[in-house]
PDB file of C-alpha atoms and ligand atoms in Angstrom:
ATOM      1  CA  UNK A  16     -64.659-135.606 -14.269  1.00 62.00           C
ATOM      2  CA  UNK A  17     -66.242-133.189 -13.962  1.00 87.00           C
ATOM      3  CA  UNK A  18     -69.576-134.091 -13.137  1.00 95.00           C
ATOM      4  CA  UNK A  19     -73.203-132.955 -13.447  1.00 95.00           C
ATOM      5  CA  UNK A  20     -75.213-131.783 -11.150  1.00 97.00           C
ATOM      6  CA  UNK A  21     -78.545-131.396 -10.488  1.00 96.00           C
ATOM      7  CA  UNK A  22     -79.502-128.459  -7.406  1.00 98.00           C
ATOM      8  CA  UNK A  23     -81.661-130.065  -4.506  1.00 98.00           C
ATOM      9  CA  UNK A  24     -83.938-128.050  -2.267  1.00 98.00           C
ATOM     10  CA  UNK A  25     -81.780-127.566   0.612  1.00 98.00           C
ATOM     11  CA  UNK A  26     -83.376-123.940   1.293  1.00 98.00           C
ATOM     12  CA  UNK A  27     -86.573-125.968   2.620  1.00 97.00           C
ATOM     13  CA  UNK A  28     -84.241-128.435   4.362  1.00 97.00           C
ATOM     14  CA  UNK A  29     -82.182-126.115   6.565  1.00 98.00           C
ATOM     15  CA  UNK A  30     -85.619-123.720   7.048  1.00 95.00           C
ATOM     16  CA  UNK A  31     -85.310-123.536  11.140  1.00 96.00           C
ATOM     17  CA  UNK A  32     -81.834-123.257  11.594  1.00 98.00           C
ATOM     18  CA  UNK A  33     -80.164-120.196  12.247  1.00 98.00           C
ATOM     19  CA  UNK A  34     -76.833-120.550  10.381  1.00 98.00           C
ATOM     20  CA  UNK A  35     -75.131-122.385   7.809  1.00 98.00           C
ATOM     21  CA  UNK A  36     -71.804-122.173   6.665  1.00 98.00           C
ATOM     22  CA  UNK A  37     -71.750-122.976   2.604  1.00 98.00           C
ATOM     23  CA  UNK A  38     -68.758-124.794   1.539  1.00 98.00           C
ATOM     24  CA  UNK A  39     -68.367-125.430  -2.541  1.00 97.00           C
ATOM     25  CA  UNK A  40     -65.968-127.374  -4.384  1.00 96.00           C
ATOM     26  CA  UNK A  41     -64.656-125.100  -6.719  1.00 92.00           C
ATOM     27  CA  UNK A  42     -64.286-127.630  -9.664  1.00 92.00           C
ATOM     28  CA  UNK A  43     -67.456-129.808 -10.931  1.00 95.00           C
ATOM     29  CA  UNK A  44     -69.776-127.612  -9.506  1.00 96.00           C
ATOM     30  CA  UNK A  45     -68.459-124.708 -11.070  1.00 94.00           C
ATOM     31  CA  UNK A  46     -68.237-126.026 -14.319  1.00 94.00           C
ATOM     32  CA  UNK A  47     -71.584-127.181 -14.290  1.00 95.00           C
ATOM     33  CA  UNK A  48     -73.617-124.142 -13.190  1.00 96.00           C
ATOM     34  CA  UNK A  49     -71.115-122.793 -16.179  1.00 94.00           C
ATOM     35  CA  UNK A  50     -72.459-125.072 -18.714  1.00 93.00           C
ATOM     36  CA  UNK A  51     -76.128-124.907 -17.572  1.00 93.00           C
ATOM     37  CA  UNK A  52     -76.360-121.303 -17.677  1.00 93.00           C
ATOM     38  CA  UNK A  53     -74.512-121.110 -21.083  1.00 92.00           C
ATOM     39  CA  UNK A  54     -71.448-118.884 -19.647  1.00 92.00           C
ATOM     40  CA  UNK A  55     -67.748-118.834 -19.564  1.00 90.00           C
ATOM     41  CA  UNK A  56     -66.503-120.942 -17.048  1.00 89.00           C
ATOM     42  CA  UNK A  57     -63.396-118.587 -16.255  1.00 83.00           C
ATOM     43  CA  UNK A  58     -62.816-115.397 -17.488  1.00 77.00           C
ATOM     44  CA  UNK A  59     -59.051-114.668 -16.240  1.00 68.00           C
ATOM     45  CA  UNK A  60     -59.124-110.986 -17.025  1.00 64.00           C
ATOM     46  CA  UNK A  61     -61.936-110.082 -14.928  1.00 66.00           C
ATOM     47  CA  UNK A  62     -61.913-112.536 -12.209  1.00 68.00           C
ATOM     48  CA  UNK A  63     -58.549-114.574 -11.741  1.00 68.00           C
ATOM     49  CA  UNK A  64     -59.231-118.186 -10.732  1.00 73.00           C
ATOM     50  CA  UNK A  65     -62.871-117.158  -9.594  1.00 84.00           C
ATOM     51  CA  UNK A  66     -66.055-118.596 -11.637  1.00 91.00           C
ATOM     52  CA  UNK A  67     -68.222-115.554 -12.224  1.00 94.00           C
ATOM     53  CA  UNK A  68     -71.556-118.132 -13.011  1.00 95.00           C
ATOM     54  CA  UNK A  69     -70.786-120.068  -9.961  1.00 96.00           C
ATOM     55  CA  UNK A  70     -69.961-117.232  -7.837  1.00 96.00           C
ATOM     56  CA  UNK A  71     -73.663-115.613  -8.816  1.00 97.00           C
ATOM     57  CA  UNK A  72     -75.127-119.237  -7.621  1.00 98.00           C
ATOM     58  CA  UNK A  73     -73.796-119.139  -4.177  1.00 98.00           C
ATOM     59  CA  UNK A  74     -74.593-115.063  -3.706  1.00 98.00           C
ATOM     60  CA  UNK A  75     -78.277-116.695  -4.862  1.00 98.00           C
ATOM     61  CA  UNK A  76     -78.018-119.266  -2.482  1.00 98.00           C
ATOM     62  CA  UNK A  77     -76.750-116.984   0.186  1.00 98.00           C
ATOM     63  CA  UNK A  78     -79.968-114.292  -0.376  1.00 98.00           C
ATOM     64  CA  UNK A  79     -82.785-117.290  -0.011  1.00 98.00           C
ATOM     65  CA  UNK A  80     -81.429-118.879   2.745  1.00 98.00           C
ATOM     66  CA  UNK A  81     -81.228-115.197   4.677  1.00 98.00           C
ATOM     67  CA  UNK A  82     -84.709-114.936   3.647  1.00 97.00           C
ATOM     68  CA  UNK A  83     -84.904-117.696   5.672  1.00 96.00           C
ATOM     69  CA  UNK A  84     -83.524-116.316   8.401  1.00 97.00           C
ATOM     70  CA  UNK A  85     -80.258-117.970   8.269  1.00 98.00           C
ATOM     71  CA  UNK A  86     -76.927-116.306   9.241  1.00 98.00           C
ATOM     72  CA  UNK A  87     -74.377-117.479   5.770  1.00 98.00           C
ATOM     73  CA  UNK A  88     -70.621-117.180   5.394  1.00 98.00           C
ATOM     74  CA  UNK A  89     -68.770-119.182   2.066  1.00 98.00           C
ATOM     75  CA  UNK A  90     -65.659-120.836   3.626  1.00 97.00           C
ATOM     76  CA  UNK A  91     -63.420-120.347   0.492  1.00 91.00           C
ATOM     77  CA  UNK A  92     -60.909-122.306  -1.016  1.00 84.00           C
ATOM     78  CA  UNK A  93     -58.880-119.946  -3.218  1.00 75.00           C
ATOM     79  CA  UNK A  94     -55.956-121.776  -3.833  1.00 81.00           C
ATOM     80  CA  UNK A  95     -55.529-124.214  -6.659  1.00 76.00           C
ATOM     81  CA  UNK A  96     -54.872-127.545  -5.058  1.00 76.00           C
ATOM     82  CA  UNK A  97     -57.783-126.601  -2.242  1.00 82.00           C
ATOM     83  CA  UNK A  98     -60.313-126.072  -5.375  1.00 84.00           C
ATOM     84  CA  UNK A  99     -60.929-129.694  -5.175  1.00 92.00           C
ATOM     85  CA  UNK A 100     -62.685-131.020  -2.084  1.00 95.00           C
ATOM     86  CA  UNK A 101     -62.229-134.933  -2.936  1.00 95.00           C
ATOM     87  CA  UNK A 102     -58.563-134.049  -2.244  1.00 94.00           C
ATOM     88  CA  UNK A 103     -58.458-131.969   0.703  1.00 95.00           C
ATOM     89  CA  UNK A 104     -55.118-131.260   2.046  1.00 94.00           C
ATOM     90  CA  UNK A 105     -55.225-132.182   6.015  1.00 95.00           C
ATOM     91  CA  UNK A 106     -54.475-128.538   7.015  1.00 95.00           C
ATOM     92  CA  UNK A 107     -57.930-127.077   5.006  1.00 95.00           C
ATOM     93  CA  UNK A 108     -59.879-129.905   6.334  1.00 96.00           C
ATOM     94  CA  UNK A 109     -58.719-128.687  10.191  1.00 97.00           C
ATOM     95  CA  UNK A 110     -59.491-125.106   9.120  1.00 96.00           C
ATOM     96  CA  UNK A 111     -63.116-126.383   8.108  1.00 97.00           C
ATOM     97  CA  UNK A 112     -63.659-127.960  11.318  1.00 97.00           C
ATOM     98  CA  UNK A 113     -62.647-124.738  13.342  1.00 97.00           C
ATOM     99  CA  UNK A 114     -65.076-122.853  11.350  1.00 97.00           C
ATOM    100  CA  UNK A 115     -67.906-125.159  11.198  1.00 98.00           C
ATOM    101  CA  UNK A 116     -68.052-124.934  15.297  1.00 97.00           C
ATOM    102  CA  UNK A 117     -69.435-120.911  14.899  1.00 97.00           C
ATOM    103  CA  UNK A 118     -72.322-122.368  12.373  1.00 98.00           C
ATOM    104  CA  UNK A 119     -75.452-124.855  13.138  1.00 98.00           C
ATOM    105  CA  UNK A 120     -75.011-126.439   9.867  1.00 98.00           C
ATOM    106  CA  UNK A 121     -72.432-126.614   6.730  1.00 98.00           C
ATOM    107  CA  UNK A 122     -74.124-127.166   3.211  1.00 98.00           C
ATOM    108  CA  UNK A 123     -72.142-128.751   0.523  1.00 98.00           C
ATOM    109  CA  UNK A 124     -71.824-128.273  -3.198  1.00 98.00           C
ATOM    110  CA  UNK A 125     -70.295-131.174  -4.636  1.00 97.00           C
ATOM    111  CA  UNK A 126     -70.612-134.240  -4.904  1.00 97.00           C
ATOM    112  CA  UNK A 127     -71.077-137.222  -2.300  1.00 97.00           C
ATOM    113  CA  UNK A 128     -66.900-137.827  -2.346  1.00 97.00           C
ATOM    114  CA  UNK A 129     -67.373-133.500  -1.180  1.00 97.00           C
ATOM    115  CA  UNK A 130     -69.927-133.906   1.096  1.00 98.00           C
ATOM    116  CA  UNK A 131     -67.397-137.333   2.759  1.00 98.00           C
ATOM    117  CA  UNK A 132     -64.510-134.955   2.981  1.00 98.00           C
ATOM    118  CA  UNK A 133     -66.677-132.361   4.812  1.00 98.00           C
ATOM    119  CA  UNK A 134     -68.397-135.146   7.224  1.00 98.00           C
ATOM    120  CA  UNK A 135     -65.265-136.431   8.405  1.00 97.00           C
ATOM    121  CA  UNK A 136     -63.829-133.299   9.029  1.00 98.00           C
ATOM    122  CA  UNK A 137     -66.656-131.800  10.864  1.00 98.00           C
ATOM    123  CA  UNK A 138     -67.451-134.988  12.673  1.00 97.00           C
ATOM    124  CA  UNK A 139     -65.922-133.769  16.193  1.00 96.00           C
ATOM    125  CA  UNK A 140     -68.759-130.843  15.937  1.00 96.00           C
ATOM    126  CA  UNK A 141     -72.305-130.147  15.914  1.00 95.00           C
ATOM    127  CA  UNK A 142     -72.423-129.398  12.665  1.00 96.00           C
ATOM    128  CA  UNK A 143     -75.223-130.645  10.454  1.00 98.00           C
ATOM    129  CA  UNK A 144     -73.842-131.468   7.080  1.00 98.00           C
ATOM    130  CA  UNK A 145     -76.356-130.672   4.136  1.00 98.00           C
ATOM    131  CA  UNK A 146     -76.179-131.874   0.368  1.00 98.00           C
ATOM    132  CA  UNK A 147     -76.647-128.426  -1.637  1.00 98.00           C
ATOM    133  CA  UNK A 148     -76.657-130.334  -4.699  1.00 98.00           C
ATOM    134  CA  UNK A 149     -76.761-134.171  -6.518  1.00 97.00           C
ATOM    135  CA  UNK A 150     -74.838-135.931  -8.920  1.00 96.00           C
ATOM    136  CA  UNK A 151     -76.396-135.962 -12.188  1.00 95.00           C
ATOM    137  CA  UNK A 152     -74.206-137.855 -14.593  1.00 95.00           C
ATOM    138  CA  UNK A 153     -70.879-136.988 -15.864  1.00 95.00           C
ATOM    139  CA  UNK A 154     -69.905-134.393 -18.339  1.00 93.00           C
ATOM    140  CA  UNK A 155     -68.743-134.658 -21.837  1.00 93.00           C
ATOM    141  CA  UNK A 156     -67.479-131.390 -23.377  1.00 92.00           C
ATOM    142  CA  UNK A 157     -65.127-130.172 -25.863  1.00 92.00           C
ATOM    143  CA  UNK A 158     -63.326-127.277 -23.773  1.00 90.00           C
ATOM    144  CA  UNK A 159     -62.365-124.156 -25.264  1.00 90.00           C
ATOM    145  CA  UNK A 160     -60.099-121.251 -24.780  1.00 88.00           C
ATOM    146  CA  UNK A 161     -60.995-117.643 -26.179  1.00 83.00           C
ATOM    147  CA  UNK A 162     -59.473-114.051 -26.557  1.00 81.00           C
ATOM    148  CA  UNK A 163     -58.344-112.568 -24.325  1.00 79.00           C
ATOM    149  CA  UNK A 164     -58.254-114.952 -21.758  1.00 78.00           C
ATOM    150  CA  UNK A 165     -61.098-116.786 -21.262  1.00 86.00           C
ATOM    151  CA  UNK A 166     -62.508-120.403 -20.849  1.00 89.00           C
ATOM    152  CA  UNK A 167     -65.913-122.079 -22.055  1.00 91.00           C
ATOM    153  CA  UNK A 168     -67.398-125.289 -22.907  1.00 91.00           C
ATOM    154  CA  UNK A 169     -68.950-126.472 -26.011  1.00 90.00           C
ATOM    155  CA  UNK A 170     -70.947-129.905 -27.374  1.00 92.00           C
ATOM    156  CA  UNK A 171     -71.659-130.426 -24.087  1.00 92.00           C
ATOM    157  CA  UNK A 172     -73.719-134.376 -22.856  1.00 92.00           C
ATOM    158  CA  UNK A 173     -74.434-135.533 -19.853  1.00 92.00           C
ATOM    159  CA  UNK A 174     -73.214-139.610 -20.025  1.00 93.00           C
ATOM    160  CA  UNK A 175     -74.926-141.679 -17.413  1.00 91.00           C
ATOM    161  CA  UNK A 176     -73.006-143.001 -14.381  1.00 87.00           C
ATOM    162  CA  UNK A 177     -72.630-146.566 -14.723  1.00 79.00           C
ATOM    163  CA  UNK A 178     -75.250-147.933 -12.151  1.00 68.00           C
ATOM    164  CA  UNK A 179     -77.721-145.124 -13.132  1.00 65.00           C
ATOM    165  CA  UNK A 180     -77.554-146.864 -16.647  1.00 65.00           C
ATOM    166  CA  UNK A 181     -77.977-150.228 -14.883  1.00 70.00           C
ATOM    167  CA  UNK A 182     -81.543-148.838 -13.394  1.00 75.00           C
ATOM    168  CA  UNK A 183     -82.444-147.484 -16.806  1.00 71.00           C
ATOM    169  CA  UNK A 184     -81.492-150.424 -18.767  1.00 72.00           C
ATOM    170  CA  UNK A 185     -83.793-152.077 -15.958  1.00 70.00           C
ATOM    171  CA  UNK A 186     -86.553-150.343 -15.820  1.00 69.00           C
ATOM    172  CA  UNK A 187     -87.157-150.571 -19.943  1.00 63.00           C
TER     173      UNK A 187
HETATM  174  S1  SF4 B 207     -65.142-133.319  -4.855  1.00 97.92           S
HETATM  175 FE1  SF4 B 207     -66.497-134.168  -6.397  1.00 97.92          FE
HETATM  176  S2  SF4 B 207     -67.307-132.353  -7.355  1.00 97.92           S
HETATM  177 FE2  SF4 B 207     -65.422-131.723  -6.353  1.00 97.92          FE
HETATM  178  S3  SF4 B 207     -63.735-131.995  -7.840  1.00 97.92           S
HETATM  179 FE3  SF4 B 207     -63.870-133.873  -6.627  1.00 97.92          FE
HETATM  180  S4  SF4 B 207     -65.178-135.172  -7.937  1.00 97.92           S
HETATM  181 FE4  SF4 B 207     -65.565-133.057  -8.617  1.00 97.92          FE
END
């Protein structure tokens, strides 16, 4: 951890439905859109625990899928130990499902361990569950802390998973 991702075109996928209820994990995703965009991950001071470059993603995600015509809320996760979906305390992923039931689909950003936690705990609804984004590689970065308060990473790479280095070493 944390991992890469690339964004897939789930705009286009979703195009027909009326709603969708956008659920991100707060971790890998956020530090990713962070890297790619060359921004602070976290800047404490002037938005406490909140990703400002990940938090601009979703708003994006949010305005092209209402172009769409799609109805959007962000089911949040603003405490710490909910940040990570792979971990999912019982009572969030009971929340999720209550939620999901008001929206025709949920779209996930994260990574295919997310998009498990938010199948099985919207499998008693209608929901459709959409993949917002795919697993890239995982991240090598030398983190870094700056005045006043603020976090970034550096020397970023992207180091193969190991059976997408299998196919590579394959297909040479
Ligand atoms: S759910 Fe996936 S993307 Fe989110 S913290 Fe866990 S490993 Fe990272």
């Amino acid at each position: 951890m944390p991992i890469e991702f690339n964004d897939l075109d789930v705009v286009s996928e979703v195009a027909g439905l009326s709603s969708a209820l956008i659920v991100p994990c707060n971790m890998c995703p956020a530090v990713s859109v962070a890297i790619r965009e060359k921004k602070s991950f976290m800047k404490f001071f002037r938005s406490f625990l909140k990703s400002i470059p990940f938090e601009q993603y979703i708003r994006t995600l949010q305005c092209r899928l209402r172009e769409k015509g799609l109805r959007t809320k962000v089911f949040r996760s603003n405490l710490y130990h909910q940040w990570f979906l792979c971990m999912w305390p019982s009572g969030q992923r009971k929340k999720l499902q209550k939620h999901a039931k008001q929206y025709e689909a949920v779209i996930v950003l994260g990574c295919d361990s997310a998009t498990e936690t938010v199948r099985d705990s919207v499998k008693s609804t209608d929901c459709k569950v959409f993949e917002g984004m795919e697993v890239a590689g995982f991240m090598n970065a030398k983190l870094r802390f700056h005045l006043p308060c603020n976090i970034s990473f550096e020397d970023c790479k992207i180091i193969p998973m190991s059976q997408q280095k299998k196919e590579e070493d394959v297909s040479v």
